[in-house]
Short mmCIF file of N, CA and C in Angstrom, two decimals:
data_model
loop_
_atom_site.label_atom_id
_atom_site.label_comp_id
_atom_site.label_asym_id
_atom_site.label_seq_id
_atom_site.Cartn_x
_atom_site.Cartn_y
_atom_site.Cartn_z
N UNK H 244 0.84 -1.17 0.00
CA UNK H 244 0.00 0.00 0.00
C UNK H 244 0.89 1.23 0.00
N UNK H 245 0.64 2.20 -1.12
CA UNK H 245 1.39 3.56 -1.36
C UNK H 245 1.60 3.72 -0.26
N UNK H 246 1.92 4.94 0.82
CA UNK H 246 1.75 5.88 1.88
C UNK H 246 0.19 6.74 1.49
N UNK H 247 0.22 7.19 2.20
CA UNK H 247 -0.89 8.71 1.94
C UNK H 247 -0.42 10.07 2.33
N UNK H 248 0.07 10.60 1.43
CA UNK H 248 0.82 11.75 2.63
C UNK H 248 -0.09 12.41 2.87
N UNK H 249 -1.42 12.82 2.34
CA UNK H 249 -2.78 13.87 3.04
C UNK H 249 -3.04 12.83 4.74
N UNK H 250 -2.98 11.72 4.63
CA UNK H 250 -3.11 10.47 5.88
C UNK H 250 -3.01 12.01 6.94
N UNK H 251 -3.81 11.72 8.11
CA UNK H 251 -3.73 12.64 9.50
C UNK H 251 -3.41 11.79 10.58
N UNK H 252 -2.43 12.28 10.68
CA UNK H 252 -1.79 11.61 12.16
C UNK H 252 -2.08 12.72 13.71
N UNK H 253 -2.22 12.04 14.85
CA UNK H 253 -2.40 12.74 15.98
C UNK H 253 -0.87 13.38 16.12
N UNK H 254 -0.87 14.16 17.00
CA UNK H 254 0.54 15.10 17.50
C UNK H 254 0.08 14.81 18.79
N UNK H 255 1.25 14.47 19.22
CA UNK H 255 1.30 14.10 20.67
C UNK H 255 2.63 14.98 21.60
N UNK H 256 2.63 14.85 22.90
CA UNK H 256 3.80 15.72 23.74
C UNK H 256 4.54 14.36 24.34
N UNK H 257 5.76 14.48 25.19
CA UNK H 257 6.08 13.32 25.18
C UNK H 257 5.69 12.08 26.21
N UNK H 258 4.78 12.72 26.63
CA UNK H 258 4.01 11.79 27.84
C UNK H 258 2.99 11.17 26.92
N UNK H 259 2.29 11.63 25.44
CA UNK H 259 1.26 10.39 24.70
C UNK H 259 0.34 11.35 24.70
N UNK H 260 -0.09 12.43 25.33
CA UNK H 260 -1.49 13.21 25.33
C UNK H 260 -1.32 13.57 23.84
N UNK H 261 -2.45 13.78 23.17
CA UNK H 261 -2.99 14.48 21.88
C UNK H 261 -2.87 16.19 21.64
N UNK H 262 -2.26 16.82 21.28
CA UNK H 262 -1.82 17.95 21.40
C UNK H 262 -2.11 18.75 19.98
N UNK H 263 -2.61 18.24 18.56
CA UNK H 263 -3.19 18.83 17.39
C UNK H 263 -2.78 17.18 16.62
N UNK H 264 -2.41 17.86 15.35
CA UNK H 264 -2.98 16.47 14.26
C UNK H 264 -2.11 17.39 13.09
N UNK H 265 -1.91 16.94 12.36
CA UNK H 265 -0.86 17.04 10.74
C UNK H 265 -0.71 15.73 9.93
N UNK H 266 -0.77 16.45 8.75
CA UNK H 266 -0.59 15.54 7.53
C UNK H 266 0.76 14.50 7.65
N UNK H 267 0.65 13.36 7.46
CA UNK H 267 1.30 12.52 7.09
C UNK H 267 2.84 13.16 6.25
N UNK H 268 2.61 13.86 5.16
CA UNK H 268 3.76 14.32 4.38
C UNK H 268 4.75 15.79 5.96
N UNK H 269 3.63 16.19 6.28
CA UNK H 269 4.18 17.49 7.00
C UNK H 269 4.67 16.64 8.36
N UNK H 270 4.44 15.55 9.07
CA UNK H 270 5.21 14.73 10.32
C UNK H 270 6.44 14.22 9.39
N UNK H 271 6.71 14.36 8.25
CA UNK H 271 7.91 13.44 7.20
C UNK H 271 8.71 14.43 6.56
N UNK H 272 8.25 15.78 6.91
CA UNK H 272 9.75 16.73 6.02
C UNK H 272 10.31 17.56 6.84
N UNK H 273 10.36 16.66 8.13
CA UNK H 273 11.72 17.37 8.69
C UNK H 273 11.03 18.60 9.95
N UNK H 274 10.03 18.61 9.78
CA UNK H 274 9.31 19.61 10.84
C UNK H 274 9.42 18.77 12.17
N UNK H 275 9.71 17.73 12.69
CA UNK H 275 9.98 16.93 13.67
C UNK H 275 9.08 17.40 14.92
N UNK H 276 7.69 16.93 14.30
CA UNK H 276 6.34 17.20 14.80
C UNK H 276 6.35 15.98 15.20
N UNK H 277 6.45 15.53 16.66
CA UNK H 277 6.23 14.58 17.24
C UNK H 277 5.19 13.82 17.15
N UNK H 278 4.87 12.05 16.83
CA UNK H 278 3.40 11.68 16.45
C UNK H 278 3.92 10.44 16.85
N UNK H 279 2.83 9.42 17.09
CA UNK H 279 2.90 7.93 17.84
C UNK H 279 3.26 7.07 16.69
N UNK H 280 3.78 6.24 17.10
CA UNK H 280 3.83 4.51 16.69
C UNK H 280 4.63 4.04 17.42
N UNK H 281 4.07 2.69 16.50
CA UNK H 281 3.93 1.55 17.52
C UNK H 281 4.85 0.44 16.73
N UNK H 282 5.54 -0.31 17.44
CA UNK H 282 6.46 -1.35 17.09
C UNK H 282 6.03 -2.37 18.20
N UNK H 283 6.10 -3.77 17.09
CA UNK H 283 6.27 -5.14 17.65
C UNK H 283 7.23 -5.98 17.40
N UNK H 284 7.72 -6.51 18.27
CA UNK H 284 8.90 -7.80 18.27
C UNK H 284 8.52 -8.87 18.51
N UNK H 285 8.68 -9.54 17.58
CA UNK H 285 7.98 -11.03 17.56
C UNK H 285 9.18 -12.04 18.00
N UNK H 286 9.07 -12.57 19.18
CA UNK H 286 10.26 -13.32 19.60
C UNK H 286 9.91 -14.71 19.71
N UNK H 287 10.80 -15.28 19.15
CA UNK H 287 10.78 -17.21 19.14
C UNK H 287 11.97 -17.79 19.80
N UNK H 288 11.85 -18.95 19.54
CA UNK H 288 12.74 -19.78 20.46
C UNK H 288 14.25 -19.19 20.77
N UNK H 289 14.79 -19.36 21.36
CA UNK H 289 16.31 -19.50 21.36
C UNK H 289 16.78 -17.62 21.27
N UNK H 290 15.86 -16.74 21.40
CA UNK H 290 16.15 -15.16 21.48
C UNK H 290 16.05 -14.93 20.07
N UNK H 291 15.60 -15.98 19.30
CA UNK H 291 15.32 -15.00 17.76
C UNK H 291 14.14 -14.08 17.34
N UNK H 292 14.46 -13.51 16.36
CA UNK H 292 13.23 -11.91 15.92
C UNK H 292 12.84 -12.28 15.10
N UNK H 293 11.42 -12.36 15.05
CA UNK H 293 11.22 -12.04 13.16
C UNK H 293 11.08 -10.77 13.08
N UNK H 294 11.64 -10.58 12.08
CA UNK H 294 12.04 -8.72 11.21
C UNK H 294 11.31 -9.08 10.07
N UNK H 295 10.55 -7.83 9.39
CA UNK H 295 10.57 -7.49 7.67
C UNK H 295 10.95 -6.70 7.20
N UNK H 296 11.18 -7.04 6.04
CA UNK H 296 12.02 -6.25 5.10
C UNK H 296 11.17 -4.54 4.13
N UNK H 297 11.54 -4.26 5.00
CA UNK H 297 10.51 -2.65 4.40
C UNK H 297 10.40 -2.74 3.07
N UNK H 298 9.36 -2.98 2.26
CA UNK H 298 8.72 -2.88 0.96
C UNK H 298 10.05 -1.32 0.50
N UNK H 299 10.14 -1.60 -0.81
CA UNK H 299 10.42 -0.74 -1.67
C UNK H 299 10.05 0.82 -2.11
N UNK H 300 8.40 0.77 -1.86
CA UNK H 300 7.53 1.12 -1.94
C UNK H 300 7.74 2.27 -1.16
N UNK H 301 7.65 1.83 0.48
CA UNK H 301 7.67 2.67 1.57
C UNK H 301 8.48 4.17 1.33
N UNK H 302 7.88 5.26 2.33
CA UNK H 302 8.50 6.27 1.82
C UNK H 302 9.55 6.91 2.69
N UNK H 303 9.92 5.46 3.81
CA UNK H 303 10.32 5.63 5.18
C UNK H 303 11.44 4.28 5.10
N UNK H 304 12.62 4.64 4.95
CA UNK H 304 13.61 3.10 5.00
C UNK H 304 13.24 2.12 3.88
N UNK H 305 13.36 2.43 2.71
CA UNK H 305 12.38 1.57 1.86
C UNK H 305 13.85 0.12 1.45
N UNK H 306 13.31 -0.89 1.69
CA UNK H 306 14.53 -2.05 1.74
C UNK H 306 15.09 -2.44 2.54
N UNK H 307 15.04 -1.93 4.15
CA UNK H 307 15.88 -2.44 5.10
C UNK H 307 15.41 -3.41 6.03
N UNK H 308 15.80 -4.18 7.01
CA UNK H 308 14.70 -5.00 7.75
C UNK H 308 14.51 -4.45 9.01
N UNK H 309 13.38 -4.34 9.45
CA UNK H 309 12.84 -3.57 10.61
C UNK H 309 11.89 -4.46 11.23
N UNK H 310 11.47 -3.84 12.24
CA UNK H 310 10.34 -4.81 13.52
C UNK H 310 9.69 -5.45 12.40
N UNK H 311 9.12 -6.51 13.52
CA UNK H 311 8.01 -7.26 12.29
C UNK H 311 7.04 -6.98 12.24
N UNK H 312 6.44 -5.61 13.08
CA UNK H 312 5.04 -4.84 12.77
C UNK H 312 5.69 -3.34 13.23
N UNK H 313 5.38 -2.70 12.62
CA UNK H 313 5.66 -1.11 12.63
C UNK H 313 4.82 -0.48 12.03
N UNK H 314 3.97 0.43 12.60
CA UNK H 314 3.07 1.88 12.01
C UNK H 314 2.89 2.76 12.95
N UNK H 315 1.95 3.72 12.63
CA UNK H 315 1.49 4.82 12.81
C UNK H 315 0.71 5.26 13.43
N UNK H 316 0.62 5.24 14.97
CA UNK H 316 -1.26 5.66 15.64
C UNK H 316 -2.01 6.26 14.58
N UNK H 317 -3.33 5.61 14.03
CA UNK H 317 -4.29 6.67 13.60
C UNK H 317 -5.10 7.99 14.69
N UNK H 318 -5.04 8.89 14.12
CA UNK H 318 -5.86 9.96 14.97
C UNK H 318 -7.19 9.18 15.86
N UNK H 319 -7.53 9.26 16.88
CA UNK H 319 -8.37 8.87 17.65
C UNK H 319 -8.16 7.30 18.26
N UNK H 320 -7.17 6.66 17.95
CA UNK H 320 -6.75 5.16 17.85
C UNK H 320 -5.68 5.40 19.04
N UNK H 321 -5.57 4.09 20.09
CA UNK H 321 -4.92 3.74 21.08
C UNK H 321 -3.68 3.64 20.57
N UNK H 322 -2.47 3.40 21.39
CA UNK H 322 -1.49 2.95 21.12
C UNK H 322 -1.45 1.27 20.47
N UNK H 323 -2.52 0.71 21.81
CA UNK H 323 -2.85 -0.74 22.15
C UNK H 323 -3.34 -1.43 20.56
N UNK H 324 -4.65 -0.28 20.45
CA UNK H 324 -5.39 -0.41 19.28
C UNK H 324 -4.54 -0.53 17.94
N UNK H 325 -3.51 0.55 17.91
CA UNK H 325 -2.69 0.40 16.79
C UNK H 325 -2.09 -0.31 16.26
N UNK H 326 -1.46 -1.47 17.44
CA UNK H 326 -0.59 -2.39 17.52
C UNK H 326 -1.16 -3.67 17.14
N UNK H 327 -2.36 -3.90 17.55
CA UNK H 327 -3.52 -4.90 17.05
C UNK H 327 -3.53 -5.01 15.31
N UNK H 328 -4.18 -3.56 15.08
CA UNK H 328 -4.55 -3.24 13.81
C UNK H 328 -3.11 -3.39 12.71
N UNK H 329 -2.18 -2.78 13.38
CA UNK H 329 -1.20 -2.58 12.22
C UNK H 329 -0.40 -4.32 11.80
N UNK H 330 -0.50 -5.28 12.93
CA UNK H 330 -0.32 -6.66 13.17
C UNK H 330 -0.73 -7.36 12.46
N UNK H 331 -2.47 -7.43 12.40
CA UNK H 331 -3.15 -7.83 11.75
C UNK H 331 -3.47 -7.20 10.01
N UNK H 332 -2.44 -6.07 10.03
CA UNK H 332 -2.63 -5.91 8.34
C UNK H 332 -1.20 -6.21 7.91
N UNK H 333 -0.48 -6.25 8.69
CA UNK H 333 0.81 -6.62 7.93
C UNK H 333 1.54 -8.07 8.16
N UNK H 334 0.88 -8.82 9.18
CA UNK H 334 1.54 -9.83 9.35
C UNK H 334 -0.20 -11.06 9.14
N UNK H 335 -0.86 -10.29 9.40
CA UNK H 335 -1.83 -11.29 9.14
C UNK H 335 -2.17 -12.19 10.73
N UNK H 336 -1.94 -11.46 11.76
CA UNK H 336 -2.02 -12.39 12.92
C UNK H 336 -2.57 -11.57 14.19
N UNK H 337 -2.98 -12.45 14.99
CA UNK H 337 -3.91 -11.76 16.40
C UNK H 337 -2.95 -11.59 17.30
N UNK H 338 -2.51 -10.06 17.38
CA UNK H 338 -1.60 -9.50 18.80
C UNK H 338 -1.73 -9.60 20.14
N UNK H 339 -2.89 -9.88 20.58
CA UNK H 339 -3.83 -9.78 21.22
C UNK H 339 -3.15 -9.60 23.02
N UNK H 340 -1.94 -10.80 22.45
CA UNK H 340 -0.82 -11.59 23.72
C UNK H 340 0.48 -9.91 23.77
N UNK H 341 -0.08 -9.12 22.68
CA UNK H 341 1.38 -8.52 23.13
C UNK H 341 1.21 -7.32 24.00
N UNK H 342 2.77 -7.15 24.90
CA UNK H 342 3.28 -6.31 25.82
C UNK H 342 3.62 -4.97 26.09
N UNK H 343 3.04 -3.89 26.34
CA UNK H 343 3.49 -2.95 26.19
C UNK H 343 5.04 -3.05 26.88
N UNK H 344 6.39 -2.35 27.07
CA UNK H 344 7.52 -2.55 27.43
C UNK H 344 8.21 -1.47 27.93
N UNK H 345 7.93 -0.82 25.99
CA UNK H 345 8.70 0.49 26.70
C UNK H 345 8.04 1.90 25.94
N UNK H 346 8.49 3.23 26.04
CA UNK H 346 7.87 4.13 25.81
C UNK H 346 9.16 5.23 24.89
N UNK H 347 9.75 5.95 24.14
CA UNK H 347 10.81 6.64 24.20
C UNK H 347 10.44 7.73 22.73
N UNK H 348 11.05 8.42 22.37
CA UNK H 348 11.26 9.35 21.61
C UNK H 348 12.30 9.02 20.97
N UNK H 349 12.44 9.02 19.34
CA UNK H 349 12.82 8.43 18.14
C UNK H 349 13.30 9.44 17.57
N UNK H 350 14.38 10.26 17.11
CA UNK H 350 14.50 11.23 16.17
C UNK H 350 15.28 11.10 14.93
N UNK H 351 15.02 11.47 13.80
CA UNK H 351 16.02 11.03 12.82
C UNK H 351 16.36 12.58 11.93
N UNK H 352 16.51 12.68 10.95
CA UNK H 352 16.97 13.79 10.22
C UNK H 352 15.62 14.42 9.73
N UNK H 353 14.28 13.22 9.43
CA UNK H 353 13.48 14.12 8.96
C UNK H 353 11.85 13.78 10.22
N UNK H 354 12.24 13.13 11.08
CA UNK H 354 11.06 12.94 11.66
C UNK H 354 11.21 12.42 13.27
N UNK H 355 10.08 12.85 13.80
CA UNK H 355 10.14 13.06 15.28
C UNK H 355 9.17 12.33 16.12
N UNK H 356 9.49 10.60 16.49
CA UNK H 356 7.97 9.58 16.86
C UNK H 356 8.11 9.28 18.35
N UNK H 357 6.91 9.10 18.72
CA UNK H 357 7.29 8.52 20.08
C UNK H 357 6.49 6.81 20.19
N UNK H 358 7.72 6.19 20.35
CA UNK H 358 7.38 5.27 19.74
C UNK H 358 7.31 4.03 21.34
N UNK H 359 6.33 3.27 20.94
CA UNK H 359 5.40 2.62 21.77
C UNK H 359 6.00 0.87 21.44
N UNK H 360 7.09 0.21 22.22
CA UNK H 360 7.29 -0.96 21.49
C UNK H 360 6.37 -1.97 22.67
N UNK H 361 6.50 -3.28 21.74
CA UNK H 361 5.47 -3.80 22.19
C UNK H 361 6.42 -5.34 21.88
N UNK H 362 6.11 -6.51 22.85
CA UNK H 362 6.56 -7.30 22.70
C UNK H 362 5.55 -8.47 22.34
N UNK H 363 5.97 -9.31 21.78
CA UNK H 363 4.96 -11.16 21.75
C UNK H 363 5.66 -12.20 21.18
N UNK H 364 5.77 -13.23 22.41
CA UNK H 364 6.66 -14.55 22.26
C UNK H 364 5.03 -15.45 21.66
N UNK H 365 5.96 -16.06 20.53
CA UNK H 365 5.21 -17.13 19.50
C UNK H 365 6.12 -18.72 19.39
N UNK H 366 5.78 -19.44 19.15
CA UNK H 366 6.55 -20.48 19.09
C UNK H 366 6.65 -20.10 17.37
N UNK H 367 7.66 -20.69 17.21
CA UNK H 367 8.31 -20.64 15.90
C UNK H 367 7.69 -21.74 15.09
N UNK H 368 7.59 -22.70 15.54
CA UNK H 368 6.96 -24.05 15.06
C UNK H 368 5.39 -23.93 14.43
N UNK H 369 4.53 -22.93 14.88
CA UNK H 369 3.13 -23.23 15.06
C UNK H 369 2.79 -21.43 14.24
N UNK H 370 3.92 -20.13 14.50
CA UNK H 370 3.74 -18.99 13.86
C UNK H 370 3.57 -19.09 12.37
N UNK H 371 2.61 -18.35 11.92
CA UNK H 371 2.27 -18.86 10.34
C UNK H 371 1.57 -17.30 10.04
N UNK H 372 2.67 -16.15 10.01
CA UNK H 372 2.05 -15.43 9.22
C UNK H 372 1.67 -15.15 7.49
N UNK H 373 1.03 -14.40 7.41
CA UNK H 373 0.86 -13.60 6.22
C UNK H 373 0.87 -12.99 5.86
N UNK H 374 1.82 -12.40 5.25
CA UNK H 374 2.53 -11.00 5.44
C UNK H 374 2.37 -10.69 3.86
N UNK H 375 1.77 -9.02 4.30
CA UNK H 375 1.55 -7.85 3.17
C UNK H 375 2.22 -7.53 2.40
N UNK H 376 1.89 -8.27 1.18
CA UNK H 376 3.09 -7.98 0.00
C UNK H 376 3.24 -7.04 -0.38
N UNK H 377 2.14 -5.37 -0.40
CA UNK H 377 2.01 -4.24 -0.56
C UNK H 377 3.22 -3.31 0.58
N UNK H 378 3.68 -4.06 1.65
CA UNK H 378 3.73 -3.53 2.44
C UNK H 378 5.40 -4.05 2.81
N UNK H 379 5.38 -5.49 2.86
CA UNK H 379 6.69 -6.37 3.06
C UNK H 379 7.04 -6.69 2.02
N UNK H 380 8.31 -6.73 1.81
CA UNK H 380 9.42 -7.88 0.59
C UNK H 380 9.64 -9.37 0.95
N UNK H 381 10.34 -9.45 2.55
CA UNK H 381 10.14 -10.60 2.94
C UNK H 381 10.04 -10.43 4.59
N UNK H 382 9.86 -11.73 4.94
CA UNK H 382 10.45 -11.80 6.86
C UNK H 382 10.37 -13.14 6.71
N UNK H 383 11.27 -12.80 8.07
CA UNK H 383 11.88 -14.49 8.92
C UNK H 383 12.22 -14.26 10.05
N UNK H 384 12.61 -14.96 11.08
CA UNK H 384 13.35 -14.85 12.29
C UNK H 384 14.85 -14.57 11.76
N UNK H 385 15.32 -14.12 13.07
CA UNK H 385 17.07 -13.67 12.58
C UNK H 385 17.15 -14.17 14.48
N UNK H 386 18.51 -14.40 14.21
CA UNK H 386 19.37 -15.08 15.70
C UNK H 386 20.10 -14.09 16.09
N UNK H 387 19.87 -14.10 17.55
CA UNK H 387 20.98 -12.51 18.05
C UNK H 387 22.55 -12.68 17.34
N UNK H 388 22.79 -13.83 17.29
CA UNK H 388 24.42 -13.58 16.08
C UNK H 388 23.96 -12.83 14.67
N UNK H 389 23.00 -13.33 14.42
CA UNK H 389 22.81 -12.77 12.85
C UNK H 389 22.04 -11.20 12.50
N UNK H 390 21.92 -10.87 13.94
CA UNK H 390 21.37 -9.56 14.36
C UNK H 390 22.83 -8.47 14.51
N UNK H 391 23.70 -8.92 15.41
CA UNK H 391 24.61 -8.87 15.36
C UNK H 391 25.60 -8.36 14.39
N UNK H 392 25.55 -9.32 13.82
CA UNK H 392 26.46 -9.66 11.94
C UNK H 392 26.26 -8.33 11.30
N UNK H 393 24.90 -8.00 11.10
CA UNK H 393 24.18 -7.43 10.23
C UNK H 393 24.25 -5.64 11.02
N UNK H 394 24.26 -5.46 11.84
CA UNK H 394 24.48 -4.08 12.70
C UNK H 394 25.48 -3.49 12.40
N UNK H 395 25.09 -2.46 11.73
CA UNK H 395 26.16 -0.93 10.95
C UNK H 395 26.51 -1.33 9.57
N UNK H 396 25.82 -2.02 9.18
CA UNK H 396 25.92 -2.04 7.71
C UNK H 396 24.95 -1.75 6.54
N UNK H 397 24.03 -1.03 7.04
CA UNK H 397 23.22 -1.02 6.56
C UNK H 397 22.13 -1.78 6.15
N UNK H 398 22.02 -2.33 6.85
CA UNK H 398 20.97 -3.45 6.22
C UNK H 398 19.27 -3.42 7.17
N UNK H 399 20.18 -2.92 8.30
CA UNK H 399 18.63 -2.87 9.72
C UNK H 399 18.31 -0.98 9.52
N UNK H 400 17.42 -1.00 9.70
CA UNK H 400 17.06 0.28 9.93
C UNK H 400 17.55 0.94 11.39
N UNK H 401 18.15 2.07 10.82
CA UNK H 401 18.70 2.76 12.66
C UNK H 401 18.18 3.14 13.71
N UNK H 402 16.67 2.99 13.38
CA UNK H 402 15.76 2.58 15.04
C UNK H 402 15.63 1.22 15.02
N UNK H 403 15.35 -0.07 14.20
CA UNK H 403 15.69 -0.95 14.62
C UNK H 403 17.41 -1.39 15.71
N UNK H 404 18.60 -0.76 14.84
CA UNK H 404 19.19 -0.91 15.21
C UNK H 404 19.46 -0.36 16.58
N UNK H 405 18.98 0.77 16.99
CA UNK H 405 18.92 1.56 18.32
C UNK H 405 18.25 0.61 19.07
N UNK H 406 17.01 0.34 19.25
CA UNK H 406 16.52 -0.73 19.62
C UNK H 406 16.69 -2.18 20.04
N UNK H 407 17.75 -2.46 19.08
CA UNK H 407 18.22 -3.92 19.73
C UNK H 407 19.07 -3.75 20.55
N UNK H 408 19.90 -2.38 20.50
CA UNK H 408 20.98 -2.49 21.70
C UNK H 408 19.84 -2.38 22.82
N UNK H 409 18.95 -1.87 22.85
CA UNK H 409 17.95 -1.64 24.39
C UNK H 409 17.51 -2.61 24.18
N UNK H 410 17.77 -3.90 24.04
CA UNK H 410 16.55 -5.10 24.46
C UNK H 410 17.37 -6.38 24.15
N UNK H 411 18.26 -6.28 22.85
CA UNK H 411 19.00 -7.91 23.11
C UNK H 411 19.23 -8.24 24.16
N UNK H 412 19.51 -7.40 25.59
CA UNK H 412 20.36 -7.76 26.68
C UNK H 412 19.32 -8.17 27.38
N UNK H 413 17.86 -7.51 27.30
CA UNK H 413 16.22 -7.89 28.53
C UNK H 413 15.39 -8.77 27.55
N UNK H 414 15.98 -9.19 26.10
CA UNK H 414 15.47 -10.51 25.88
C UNK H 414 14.78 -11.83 26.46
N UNK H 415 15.57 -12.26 27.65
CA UNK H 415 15.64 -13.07 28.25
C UNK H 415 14.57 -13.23 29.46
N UNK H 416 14.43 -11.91 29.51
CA UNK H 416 13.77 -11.78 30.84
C UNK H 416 12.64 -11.20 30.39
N UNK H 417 12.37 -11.26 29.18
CA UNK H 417 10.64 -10.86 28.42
C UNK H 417 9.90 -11.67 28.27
#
C-alpha cells in the first residue's frame, strides 16, 4: 500500500497526550512534529526476531529490515489499538498476547515519533504469518548472532538498530 501523505496523524507531547494532528507528508519533512507509533517484536525460540524487510515502496527506509510490525497511531486510535490493527494488516495475525515494554522518543533527520514498542513470544513451530506484500518484501526470524552480523551495515534500519541495543540484553527476561 502507497503511503498517503494527506493520511492525519495525531501530534502528541512526550508523555502520549494528543496535542493537534498534521498531515502525514508534513510529520515526514523534517518539521519533527512529534506523532505515535507503535512497534512489535515477535520473539521465538532461542532469542530469535522475526524482522521485515521494508517494501520498496515505503517512503520511510524503503529495503531495510525492521520490527516485524511497525506503524502509525491513527488519529483517535490507542497505542494498544494500533498495535492490534497494524499486526493484523501486515503480518496477518492476532496481537492480542502482546506487551506494552517500553515508551521513548525516536528522532532522525526528517522525523520526530514517540514510539510505543510492544513485545509477543510465538513459538516458531506453530507462527504462520501472512505478510503484506504491498507492504513487506520478505520476513523471517534472525538469531541474536545474525542480528549482530548485520548491525552498521546497513541493512537494519537505525531505530531498529537503536533498539536492539535496548533489548538484546532484557530478551531473556521478556
Amino acid at each position: 500500500m502507497k503511503s498517503n501523505p494527506a493520511e492525519i496523524f495525531p501530534l502528541v507531547d512526550e508523555d502520549g497526550a494528543v496535542v493537534g494532528s498534521a498531515t502525514r507528508a508534513r510529520c515526514h519533512d523534517g518539521s519533527k512534529l512529534l506523532h505515535p507509533v507503535v512497534h512489535l517484536h515477535v520473539l521465538g525460540a532461542g532469542g530469535s526476531i522475526y524482522l521485515q524487510k521494508r517494501a520498496m515502496t515505503k517512503d520511510i527506509q524503503p529495503g531495510k529490515w525492521d520490527t516485524a510490525v511497525g506503524g502509525h497511531v491513527d488519529y483517535g486510535e490507542t497505542p494498544q489499538q494500533a498495535v492490534l490493527r497494524e499486526a493484523a494488516e501486515e503480518l496477518g495475525i492476532d496481537a492480542a498476547g502482546a506487551e506494552l515494554v517500553e515508551r521513548y522518543v525516536f528522532e532522525s533527520a526528517i522525523e520526530r515519533e514517540l514510539v510505543h514498542t510492544f513485545f509477543l513470544r510465538v513459538d516458531g513451530h506453530t507462527f504462520a504469518p501472512r505478510i503484506a506484500a504491498d507492504e513487506i518484501d520478505e520476513a523471517r526470524f534472525w538469531t541474536p548472532a545474525q542480528l549482530a552480523e548485520a548491525k552498521g551495515h546497513g541493512v537494519l534500519t537505525p531505530n531498529l538498530e537503536m533498539e536492539l541495543e535496548r533489548i538484546l540484553p532484557r530478551i531473556a527476561e521478556i
